[in-house]
XYZ file of C-alpha atoms in Angstrom:
686
model
C -39.949 87.011 300.129
C -42.683 89.737 300.288
C -46.072 88.759 299.221
C -46.533 89.111 295.707
C -48.305 92.736 294.824
C -49.279 93.875 291.623
C -47.900 97.148 290.551
C -49.417 100.209 291.821
C -51.125 103.009 289.867
C -49.497 106.100 290.640
C -51.671 109.209 291.814
C -51.128 110.837 288.203
C -52.530 107.886 286.054
C -55.521 108.022 284.046
C -56.950 105.139 285.676
C -56.965 106.863 289.104
C -58.492 109.762 287.737
C -61.216 107.669 286.428
C -61.840 106.539 289.890
C -62.206 110.135 291.173
C -64.761 111.192 288.422
C -68.383 112.120 289.296
C -69.729 109.274 287.290
C -67.673 106.707 289.235
C -68.539 108.183 292.731
C -72.049 109.311 292.650
C -73.546 105.805 293.190
C -71.276 104.953 296.255
C -72.054 108.440 297.609
C -75.670 108.174 297.440
C -75.645 105.058 299.280
C -73.602 106.341 301.773
C -75.904 109.489 302.095
C -78.277 107.139 303.633
C -75.725 105.381 305.666
C -74.868 108.709 307.199
C -78.393 109.114 308.305
C -77.184 107.165 311.534
C -77.374 109.964 314.402
C -74.214 108.700 315.722
C -72.620 109.749 312.463
C -74.438 112.915 312.444
C -73.057 114.002 315.888
C -70.215 115.273 314.045
C -72.465 117.737 312.233
C -74.748 119.443 315.070
C -76.719 121.487 312.308
C -77.331 118.525 310.370
C -78.604 116.502 313.465
C -80.861 119.074 314.261
C -82.351 119.004 310.831
C -82.702 115.320 310.989
C -84.566 115.435 314.124
C -86.870 118.176 312.881
C -87.541 115.844 309.979
C -88.271 113.057 312.062
C -90.860 115.316 314.110
C -92.539 116.470 310.946
C -92.770 112.944 309.599
C -94.624 112.054 312.941
C -97.025 115.022 312.255
C -98.112 113.752 309.008
C -100.024 111.124 311.091
C -101.550 113.821 313.463
C -104.680 115.408 311.621
C -104.429 119.380 311.586
C -107.201 121.312 310.126
C -104.763 124.266 309.581
C -102.183 121.895 307.540
C -103.276 119.796 304.719
C -101.676 116.091 305.035
C -100.232 116.557 301.665
C -98.409 119.907 302.265
C -97.007 118.182 305.918
C -95.924 115.141 303.751
C -94.165 117.538 301.310
C -92.424 119.513 304.043
C -91.223 116.388 305.769
C -89.849 114.940 302.450
C -87.788 118.046 301.666
C -86.236 118.192 305.214
C -85.062 114.428 304.693
C -83.826 115.468 301.180
C -82.013 118.452 303.028
C -80.129 115.858 305.233
C -79.600 113.470 302.536
C -78.215 116.255 300.178
C -75.438 117.253 302.899
C -74.556 113.780 303.662
C -74.236 113.307 299.897
C -71.751 116.270 299.610
C -69.709 114.903 302.343
C -69.787 111.322 300.968
C -68.748 112.641 297.456
C -65.801 114.608 298.901
C -64.680 111.200 301.067
C -65.087 109.081 297.847
C -62.793 111.334 295.938
C -59.877 111.196 298.347
C -60.816 107.445 299.338
C -60.323 106.245 295.750
C -56.606 106.730 295.876
C -56.445 105.626 299.704
C -58.041 102.196 298.930
C -55.420 101.636 295.976
C -52.684 102.220 298.510
C -54.352 99.938 300.997
C -54.898 97.264 298.595
C -50.999 97.166 297.896
C -50.359 96.753 301.404
C -52.467 93.655 301.965
C -50.880 90.597 302.916
C -47.219 92.222 302.945
C -44.507 90.450 304.752
C -41.303 91.557 305.945
C -37.938 89.974 306.808
C -37.367 91.285 310.309
C -33.546 90.886 312.001
C -33.586 88.736 315.085
C -29.852 88.088 315.273
C -26.349 88.343 313.572
C -27.495 87.497 310.063
C -30.580 85.963 311.240
C -34.104 87.074 309.883
C -37.642 85.968 310.394
C -40.640 86.500 307.902
C -43.326 88.362 309.809
C -46.534 90.320 308.554
C -45.679 93.927 307.845
C -48.541 94.871 310.380
C -46.468 93.273 313.189
C -43.450 95.476 312.729
C -42.916 98.200 315.465
C -40.661 101.446 315.575
C -36.866 100.089 316.129
C -37.441 96.861 314.204
C -34.635 96.087 311.439
C -35.679 94.514 308.342
C -33.905 93.525 305.108
C -35.344 94.612 301.704
C -34.048 92.992 298.479
C -34.566 93.751 294.759
C -38.377 93.076 293.708
C -39.747 93.201 297.294
C -41.671 96.195 298.738
C -40.432 98.124 301.946
C -42.907 97.044 304.425
C -42.839 100.364 306.406
C -41.480 103.851 306.848
C -37.951 103.789 308.152
C -34.460 104.954 307.519
C -31.914 103.175 305.632
C -28.983 102.054 307.958
C -27.040 100.056 305.592
C -26.929 99.417 301.693
C -27.585 101.681 298.817
C -30.617 100.820 296.192
C -32.842 102.370 293.434
C -36.363 102.466 294.824
C -39.620 103.084 292.812
C -41.899 105.295 294.516
C -44.605 105.323 292.071
C -47.053 103.842 294.514
C -46.686 107.039 296.647
C -45.679 109.688 294.167
C -46.806 108.626 290.710
C -43.558 108.969 289.256
C -42.093 105.750 287.842
C -38.185 106.861 287.665
C -36.523 105.075 290.548
C -34.561 107.238 293.054
C -31.487 106.472 295.144
C -31.729 105.689 298.760
C -28.872 105.124 300.932
C -27.570 105.087 304.492
C -26.311 108.182 305.879
C -26.548 111.928 304.317
C -29.678 113.515 303.485
C -31.180 110.896 301.334
C -31.771 107.993 304.060
C -35.606 108.176 304.369
C -37.650 105.384 302.834
C -41.492 105.133 302.424
C -43.755 102.024 303.094
C -45.241 100.181 300.099
C -42.464 101.407 297.857
C -40.323 98.923 295.727
C -36.747 98.300 295.716
C -35.810 97.643 292.214
C -31.856 97.004 292.679
C -29.524 95.822 295.236
C -30.785 95.661 298.808
C -31.466 97.891 302.046
C -31.249 97.382 305.504
C -33.864 99.421 306.867
C -34.861 100.508 310.723
C -38.534 100.923 310.894
C -39.513 104.488 312.223
C -43.425 104.246 312.494
C -45.665 101.975 314.353
C -48.770 100.482 312.511
C -51.357 103.248 312.103
C -48.414 106.032 311.992
C -47.014 105.527 308.345
C -47.142 107.969 305.497
C -49.915 106.008 304.146
C -51.985 105.743 307.198
C -51.835 109.573 307.538
C -52.895 109.870 303.817
C -55.935 107.700 304.360
C -56.882 109.461 308.017
C -56.805 112.836 306.060
C -59.489 111.868 303.670
C -61.516 109.348 305.437
C -64.235 111.401 307.393
C -64.804 108.673 310.231
C -61.053 108.903 311.187
C -60.429 112.784 310.280
C -59.760 114.985 313.155
C -61.638 118.194 312.943
C -59.200 121.281 312.683
C -59.363 124.273 315.245
C -61.165 126.319 312.432
C -63.772 123.565 311.978
C -64.120 123.415 315.676
C -64.626 127.030 316.200
C -67.001 127.135 313.260
C -68.960 124.459 314.695
C -69.141 126.341 317.932
C -70.712 129.347 315.965
C -73.156 127.269 313.995
C -74.285 125.604 317.177
C -74.604 129.132 318.750
C -76.549 130.340 315.854
C -78.839 127.321 315.939
C -79.578 127.802 319.574
C -80.507 131.461 318.938
C -82.726 130.571 315.900
C -84.222 127.759 318.120
C -85.279 130.515 320.862
C -86.507 132.847 318.047
C -88.821 130.137 316.842
C -89.984 128.906 320.110
C -91.161 132.465 321.157
C -93.391 132.965 317.969
C -96.378 130.677 319.268
C -96.706 132.744 322.180
C -96.643 135.918 320.350
C -99.333 134.363 317.615
C -101.522 133.186 320.466
C -101.360 136.537 322.292
C -102.561 138.088 319.251
C -105.193 135.531 318.892
C -103.792 133.504 316.192
C -102.048 130.046 316.033
C -98.989 128.677 314.115
C -99.159 124.878 313.401
C -96.243 123.136 314.700
C -95.177 121.731 311.373
C -94.690 125.285 310.201
C -92.363 126.321 313.164
C -90.251 123.084 312.322
C -89.938 124.018 308.898
C -89.339 127.697 309.859
C -86.436 126.475 312.356
C -84.766 124.624 309.493
C -84.751 127.340 307.050
C -83.429 129.899 309.510
C -80.462 127.905 311.018
C -77.369 127.742 308.686
C -77.901 124.412 307.072
C -75.932 125.510 303.930
C -72.740 125.703 305.646
C -73.744 122.858 308.253
C -74.334 120.668 305.706
C -71.115 121.440 303.575
C -68.482 122.146 306.106
C -67.303 118.601 306.232
C -67.142 118.278 302.603
C -65.096 121.387 302.384
C -62.545 120.192 304.691
C -62.381 116.697 303.309
C -62.020 118.135 299.740
C -59.249 120.514 300.923
C -57.350 117.486 302.506
C -57.981 115.479 299.093
C -56.423 118.512 297.124
C -53.323 118.351 299.280
C -53.183 114.575 298.955
C -53.380 114.820 294.977
C -50.400 117.348 295.530
C -48.429 114.515 297.173
C -48.213 116.367 300.408
C -49.071 114.366 303.730
C -50.007 116.551 306.573
C -49.630 115.249 310.148
C -52.931 117.264 310.992
C -55.320 119.538 309.303
C -54.251 122.512 311.456
C -50.990 122.597 309.527
C -52.733 123.168 306.181
C -55.000 125.932 307.855
C -51.931 127.433 309.269
C -50.365 127.680 305.750
C -53.407 129.607 304.583
C -52.556 132.219 307.072
C -48.866 132.432 306.507
C -47.286 135.794 306.137
C -43.634 134.684 305.696
C -42.078 132.129 303.343
C -38.578 130.840 304.241
C -37.295 129.140 300.910
C -34.060 127.448 300.403
C -32.083 128.849 297.350
C -30.501 125.553 295.866
C -33.089 123.325 294.212
C -36.006 125.751 295.175
C -35.335 129.074 293.817
C -32.456 127.862 291.543
C -31.959 124.397 289.687
C -29.127 123.755 292.162
C -26.715 122.689 289.194
C -24.456 125.217 287.908
C -25.596 125.806 284.244
C -24.076 127.451 281.186
C -25.525 131.154 280.862
C -23.104 132.855 278.418
C -19.732 132.640 276.571
C -17.197 135.251 276.271
C -14.697 135.432 273.487
C -11.133 136.088 273.845
C -9.795 139.158 271.689
C -9.193 137.895 267.814
C -11.358 134.955 268.349
C -14.783 134.664 266.686
C -17.896 133.549 268.111
C -18.143 130.273 265.696
C -14.628 129.075 266.638
C -15.106 129.569 270.351
C -18.668 128.037 270.351
C -17.539 124.933 268.191
C -14.610 124.470 270.589
C -16.546 124.709 273.800
C -19.090 122.219 272.586
C -16.545 119.675 271.350
C -14.674 120.018 274.690
C -17.763 119.443 276.626
C -18.921 116.398 274.777
C -17.013 114.184 277.136
C -18.058 115.941 280.304
C -20.911 113.947 281.918
C -21.307 116.224 284.910
C -24.347 118.498 284.937
C -22.249 121.395 284.132
C -20.691 119.718 281.081
C -24.296 118.646 279.741
C -25.561 122.150 280.370
C -22.882 123.644 278.181
C -23.899 121.271 275.241
C -27.609 121.925 275.828
C -26.767 125.866 275.667
C -24.491 125.814 272.495
C -25.911 123.251 270.389
C -28.739 125.154 268.910
C -26.232 127.859 268.258
C -23.790 125.960 266.101
C -23.928 124.176 262.996
C -21.147 121.741 263.696
C -21.581 118.212 262.968
C -20.917 116.649 266.257
C -18.594 113.490 266.080
C -19.482 110.204 267.537
C -17.836 109.101 270.794
C -16.055 106.502 268.604
C -14.596 109.038 266.464
C -12.937 111.174 269.345
C -10.343 110.450 271.924
C -12.296 111.581 275.263
C -10.592 113.244 277.857
C -13.163 112.926 280.847
C -13.618 115.579 283.374
C -11.941 114.446 286.938
C -11.404 116.181 290.259
C -7.481 115.956 289.780
C -7.160 117.599 286.408
C -10.363 119.758 286.778
C -10.163 119.520 282.696
C -12.161 117.862 280.078
C -11.823 117.570 276.187
C -11.620 115.757 273.103
C -8.672 115.226 270.603
C -10.541 115.141 267.091
C -8.889 115.229 263.498
C -5.840 116.249 264.666
C -7.286 119.023 266.969
C -7.350 119.209 270.629
C -9.816 120.904 272.541
C -9.961 121.450 276.416
C -12.240 123.144 278.700
C -12.024 123.725 282.590
C -11.084 125.684 285.646
C -9.442 128.744 284.866
C -5.999 127.781 286.808
C -6.354 124.506 285.147
C -6.678 125.490 281.487
C -3.841 128.244 282.075
C -1.570 125.455 283.566
C -2.435 123.343 280.264
C -1.366 126.045 278.192
C 1.626 126.896 280.419
C 0.336 130.577 280.926
C 0.125 132.544 284.012
C -2.886 134.768 285.090
C -0.960 137.965 284.143
C -0.610 136.417 280.608
C -4.493 136.272 279.901
C -5.777 138.956 277.762
C -6.815 141.899 279.880
C -10.457 142.220 278.694
C -10.850 138.430 279.116
C -9.075 138.571 282.593
C -11.814 141.534 283.436
C -14.846 139.383 282.450
C -13.371 136.342 284.312
C -13.222 138.498 287.374
C -16.688 139.889 286.723
C -18.268 136.513 286.557
C -16.491 135.467 289.930
C -17.512 138.613 291.786
C -21.092 137.954 290.486
C -21.157 134.586 292.060
C -20.593 132.525 288.962
C -18.205 130.079 288.060
C -15.757 130.976 285.243
C -14.273 128.269 282.869
C -11.766 128.658 280.116
C -11.929 127.155 276.736
C -8.765 126.358 274.891
C -8.118 125.001 271.317
C -4.909 123.919 269.707
C -2.832 125.298 272.394
C -4.473 128.813 271.984
C -7.065 130.529 274.905
C -10.276 131.123 272.899
C -12.539 132.383 275.675
C -14.546 131.792 278.733
C -17.777 130.086 279.654
C -20.150 131.770 282.500
C -21.587 129.075 284.715
C -24.243 130.014 287.464
C -26.927 128.683 289.481
C -29.607 129.480 287.086
C -33.155 130.607 288.703
C -35.988 128.579 287.562
C -38.253 129.926 285.008
C -41.532 131.525 286.503
C -40.461 131.496 289.929
C -40.177 135.359 289.885
C -43.929 135.575 288.816
C -44.864 133.093 291.536
C -43.199 135.487 294.077
C -45.113 138.487 292.566
C -48.149 136.595 293.158
C -47.279 135.754 296.635
C -46.544 139.414 297.310
C -49.978 140.298 296.050
C -51.343 138.187 298.602
C -49.408 139.986 301.227
C -46.794 137.102 301.721
C -43.249 137.852 302.054
C -40.369 135.735 300.583
C -37.117 134.990 302.308
C -34.291 133.163 300.568
C -32.048 131.210 302.609
C -28.566 130.317 301.236
C -25.031 129.494 302.320
C -23.578 131.596 299.628
C -21.848 134.644 300.497
C -23.739 138.089 300.442
C -22.599 139.256 297.264
C -23.485 136.241 295.240
C -26.837 135.984 297.272
C -27.780 139.474 296.622
C -27.388 139.011 292.969
C -29.629 135.647 292.925
C -32.182 137.462 295.289
C -32.489 140.418 292.852
C -33.102 138.114 290.017
C -35.500 135.802 291.488
C -37.443 138.802 292.857
C -37.491 137.782 296.573
C -38.301 140.283 299.441
C -35.338 139.311 301.795
C -32.481 137.037 302.165
C -30.339 135.404 304.758
C -26.809 134.890 303.389
C -24.127 132.380 304.773
C -27.007 130.847 306.499
C -26.503 128.484 309.762
C -29.260 126.503 311.684
C -28.879 129.377 314.371
C -29.630 131.940 311.884
C -32.630 130.356 310.296
C -34.111 129.763 313.935
C -33.437 133.151 314.913
C -35.176 134.560 311.977
C -38.352 132.423 312.445
C -38.297 133.408 315.995
C -37.925 137.373 315.195
C -40.856 136.993 312.748
C -43.241 135.298 315.237
C -42.440 137.720 317.762
C -43.982 140.170 315.448
C -47.240 138.349 315.099
C -46.371 136.653 311.963
C -47.143 133.002 310.623
C -43.848 131.583 308.983
C -43.502 128.575 306.803
C -40.121 127.092 306.022
C -39.137 123.975 303.898
C -35.902 121.779 304.125
C -34.576 118.154 304.203
C -31.437 118.060 306.130
C -30.887 117.326 309.764
C -29.635 120.709 309.984
C -32.920 122.083 309.092
C -34.988 120.233 311.770
C -34.886 122.789 314.460
C -36.220 125.586 312.141
C -38.816 123.111 310.705
C -40.179 122.534 314.280
C -39.888 126.149 315.209
C -41.827 127.189 311.789
C -45.658 127.447 312.031
C -45.603 125.452 308.649
C -42.897 123.077 308.186
C -42.587 121.361 304.954
C -39.993 118.233 304.852
C -38.811 116.529 301.812
C -39.682 112.869 301.653
C -36.279 112.021 300.682
C -34.640 113.776 303.362
C -33.522 112.808 306.615
C -35.831 111.192 309.406
C -35.182 114.062 311.678
C -36.386 116.674 309.179
C -39.485 114.278 308.441
C -40.396 114.119 312.285
C -39.756 117.969 312.752
C -42.137 118.800 309.964
C -45.793 118.961 310.257
C -46.013 118.549 306.219
C -44.089 116.097 304.401
C -43.727 116.302 300.285
C -43.669 113.049 298.784
C -42.166 114.446 295.601
C -39.554 116.251 297.440
C -40.037 119.422 295.531
C -39.351 122.488 297.699
C -41.403 124.668 295.565
C -44.468 122.898 296.553
C -44.529 124.904 299.607
C -46.191 127.763 297.387
C -48.941 125.226 296.425
C -49.320 124.293 300.069
C -50.104 127.817 300.721
C -52.429 128.243 297.847
C -54.681 125.092 299.121
C -54.319 126.441 302.715
C -55.926 129.931 301.424
C -58.653 128.320 299.165
C -59.655 126.252 302.445
C -60.022 129.074 304.675
C -61.799 131.436 301.965
C -64.038 128.795 301.024
C -65.364 127.866 304.495
C -65.419 131.905 304.873
C -67.334 132.531 301.771
C -69.840 129.856 302.203
C -70.478 130.639 305.995
C -71.194 134.373 304.772
C -73.463 132.950 302.095
C -75.271 130.753 304.381
C -76.079 133.421 306.972
C -76.863 135.876 304.446
C -79.523 133.660 303.209
C -81.558 134.032 306.521
C -81.808 137.569 305.963
C -84.108 136.970 302.596
C -85.810 134.125 304.286
C -87.182 136.603 307.094
C -88.627 138.553 304.279
C -90.232 135.279 302.479
C -91.627 133.421 305.590
C -92.226 135.777 308.428
C -94.622 138.233 306.671
C -96.710 135.264 304.831
C -97.072 133.537 308.345
C -98.047 136.579 310.461
C -99.941 138.439 307.688
C -103.195 137.554 309.138
C -102.093 138.069 312.753
C -100.322 141.340 312.274
C -101.537 143.147 309.219
C -98.860 145.604 309.559
C -95.961 142.796 308.538
C -97.614 143.082 305.200
C -95.253 145.953 304.432
C -92.330 143.431 304.594
C -93.841 141.036 302.234
C -91.437 141.937 299.420
C -91.796 138.627 297.655
C -95.711 138.645 297.352
C -95.753 134.996 297.608
C -99.061 132.848 296.885
C -99.932 131.888 300.447
C -98.201 131.129 303.887
C -98.215 127.347 302.883
C -96.356 128.113 299.528
C -94.046 130.370 301.407
C -92.843 127.585 303.890
C -92.661 124.938 301.330
C -90.845 127.108 298.555
C -88.206 128.195 301.414
C -87.725 124.401 302.510
C -87.170 123.297 298.729
C -84.729 126.325 298.075
C -82.851 125.306 301.513
C -82.370 121.779 300.072
C -81.497 122.534 296.532
C -79.074 125.164 297.528
C -76.731 122.582 299.113
C -76.844 120.613 295.956
C -75.902 123.611 293.963
C -72.955 124.494 296.172
C -71.303 120.974 296.259
C -69.172 121.721 293.245
C -68.063 124.946 294.718
C -67.171 123.122 298.063
C -65.247 120.397 296.419
C -63.439 122.525 294.046
C -62.782 125.327 296.580
C -63.068 129.261 295.982
C -60.447 130.374 293.893
C -57.999 132.825 295.779
C -57.162 135.832 293.591
C -53.957 137.734 293.731
C -55.442 140.428 295.777
C -54.399 141.703 299.363
C -56.586 140.727 302.207
C -58.650 143.730 302.299
C -59.465 143.420 298.600
C -60.197 139.850 298.792
C -62.521 140.418 301.791
C -64.379 143.257 300.021
C -64.832 140.785 296.945
C -65.921 137.861 298.716
C -68.525 139.971 300.694
C -69.742 141.341 297.696
C -70.314 137.983 295.715
C -71.250 135.823 298.720
C -72.739 138.217 301.157
C -74.867 140.281 298.662
C -75.233 136.897 296.501
C -76.519 135.390 299.557
C -79.109 137.922 300.210
C -80.520 138.188 296.720
C -80.395 134.391 295.781
C -83.185 133.396 297.871
C -85.372 136.265 296.791
C -84.839 135.010 293.311
C -84.830 131.305 293.824
C -87.714 131.204 296.590
C -90.153 133.318 294.190
C -89.156 130.935 291.159
C -89.976 127.791 293.098
C -93.286 129.436 294.576
C -94.391 130.122 291.290
C -93.711 126.605 290.001
C -95.425 124.999 293.145
C -98.539 126.871 292.519
C -98.575 126.181 288.682
C -98.286 122.153 289.138
C -100.845 122.699 292.075
C -98.698 121.215 294.835
C -99.680 124.093 297.258
C-alpha cells in the first residue's frame, strides 16, 4: 500500500558521512554564498547587511574620481568588502549544508508516501501522508512505512528505525505502556499496527529535525537575539564614531576620503562574530541532530548549557537496568571450581537477562566443556518454580530464589550454614538479589545479583561536577539500596522511593534557588516533571505524554544522552562568547592600525600611537580590510566545530577563554595586519 521507498541510510553510515564532508559541501556552499547576497536574506544578520551596503557604496565610489584615492585602491577596498560578505555567507551556507545533508535524505524518504486511513469499521481509504491530521487513525502492515508521528492504539510489531536513529536492529512497539510512541518514516518489519496520528504536517519529528538545521526556517534563540541587539548597538556606536571623524579632520584643515571612512566603519564594527553568528547556531543544532536528539526549540539547547542540576533515573541510565551477576559465594566445605561449574550449568537453560549474565560472568572463570542443549535435560526458569537448571550425566544442578532452592532441597532457613546465611542477608541488605545454587541435592553456595552501575558513568559525573553541575539520582528503590548505588555511581544526591510528586517538588525547590534543572524520563508519570524542568529529555520509545511534555526528544532512547546534550549546550554558549570576545578585542588593535595612519598628517601627536608603523594610510586601510575578511575564513572551522569545553569551573573557564580569545583577539590583528601590509607593499598593490 505504501509507496515503495528505498532503504534509508542511517545517520551513522559512511555514505552519509561522505555527504557532510568539506569536499562534498564547498561547491554548493559557494553557490549559496552568492545567493545569500540578497538583502532580504541578510536582514537576519544586521552587521553583514551594513557591510553589504558599505560594499555597494564603495563600488559606486570607484566610478567617482578622487585625487586623494587612486582608482586601483578603491577597487581593491570594494572587492575585499564584497569578499567579507561572501565569506560570512559561505560560513553560514557550509553550516547549513552539513545539517541539510541528512535532512534531505530524510525528506527524500517521505516523498510520495501514502497511508491507509481509517474511515469506518474495518474500512480504510488510501490518502497521501501529507493529508493526515492529528487524530487520524492509520493501519500499517509489515514492509510499510509509518506515515507520521503517532501512538500505537492496537497491535504489536517490530519497527526498523534506522532512517531516524541509524540503528538497524528493530525495536518492539505495542499499544499501552511506555513503548507505544512511533516516529514517521520508520518501517514496520513484522505484523501490523493501528496508529493514531499525533502531529500535523510540519510538526513531526522529521520536520523539527529539518527546521533545526535549515537557516531559512530556523528560529533564532533568545541568546542569539540578545547578541544581535548587542551587535546592532555596537554598529550604531561605531557609525557615530566614524561619522564624527570627517568634521574633526575638516576642523584641523584636513580631509578624509569617503571610501576610507566606509572601509574604517567595516573594520571597526564586529564583523567577525556578525559573520559567524548564524553559522555557530546552525552548527550547534547540527551537532545535536548528529546525536539523534531533536529539540523543539534552540532555547532548550541553550538552557542545557546553563544547567546546574541533572536529575537522572537510576534504571537504564546510571545502571544497566537488568540485574547482573557480580559475585559467587561458596558454602562451607565447597570449593570454588565445583560451585562455578554448578552455577554455570544451572544457568544454561535460563534465558532471562539474569541467567545470561551468570553465564557471561562464569564462563571465563571455568574450564568446563559446556554441553550442547541436546545433551541435557533443561529445566527452564519459570515464575511459578523460580528455579532453573539441567540434568546431565546423571547429575542435577539447580539455581534460583533462596526459598525456592531451599524448598527443592527440603531445607528450612534455619538449616542453612551460618556463614552462607550471613552472606545471603548481607546481599539482601545491600539492595542486591541473592540466589542459591544446588548440585545433586547439596547446597553449594550463593550468587550475588545486582543492578550494575554502567562503566565510565562515575567519571562522567566527576567531569560534570568539575563544571559545577550537580547530579541527582532518581529511583524507586528503598533508601538503603539507593544509597549504596548512589555511592558506587558517584552522584551528588539522590531521591529514593521516588514518586511524580517527589520529582516535581525537588525540581521546584532547585528552581526556587535560581538554578536551571534538567531531567530525563519516558513514562506518563514523568510528564509533569519533564514539563516543569528547564530542560526535559524524553525518550523516543516512551509515551506520547512524555514526548509532548519535554522540549528535547532522544531518538536513540538513551537516557545518558542528557550528558551529551549538556556538553553541546555549553559548547554552543562558550563558542558564541569566545568569538564575540575575539571580535570585539580585534577593534582595539585596529584602532592602533588605522587611526594613527589616517590622522598622522592632520594630528602629528597621534604618531605616538602608530605602534605598527605601517607603510602608508592607504596600506593601513587596505591591510585592515583584508585581515577583516580573511579572519572570518580562518575562524570557520572553529565556528563549525565549536570551542571545546574543558572540565573547569565557570570562573576558571572564563579566565581561560579571556586569555585565549580576549588577548588573542588583541594580538592577532597586530601580527596579521603588519604581515599583510608588508605583502601588499612587496607586490606593489599600494
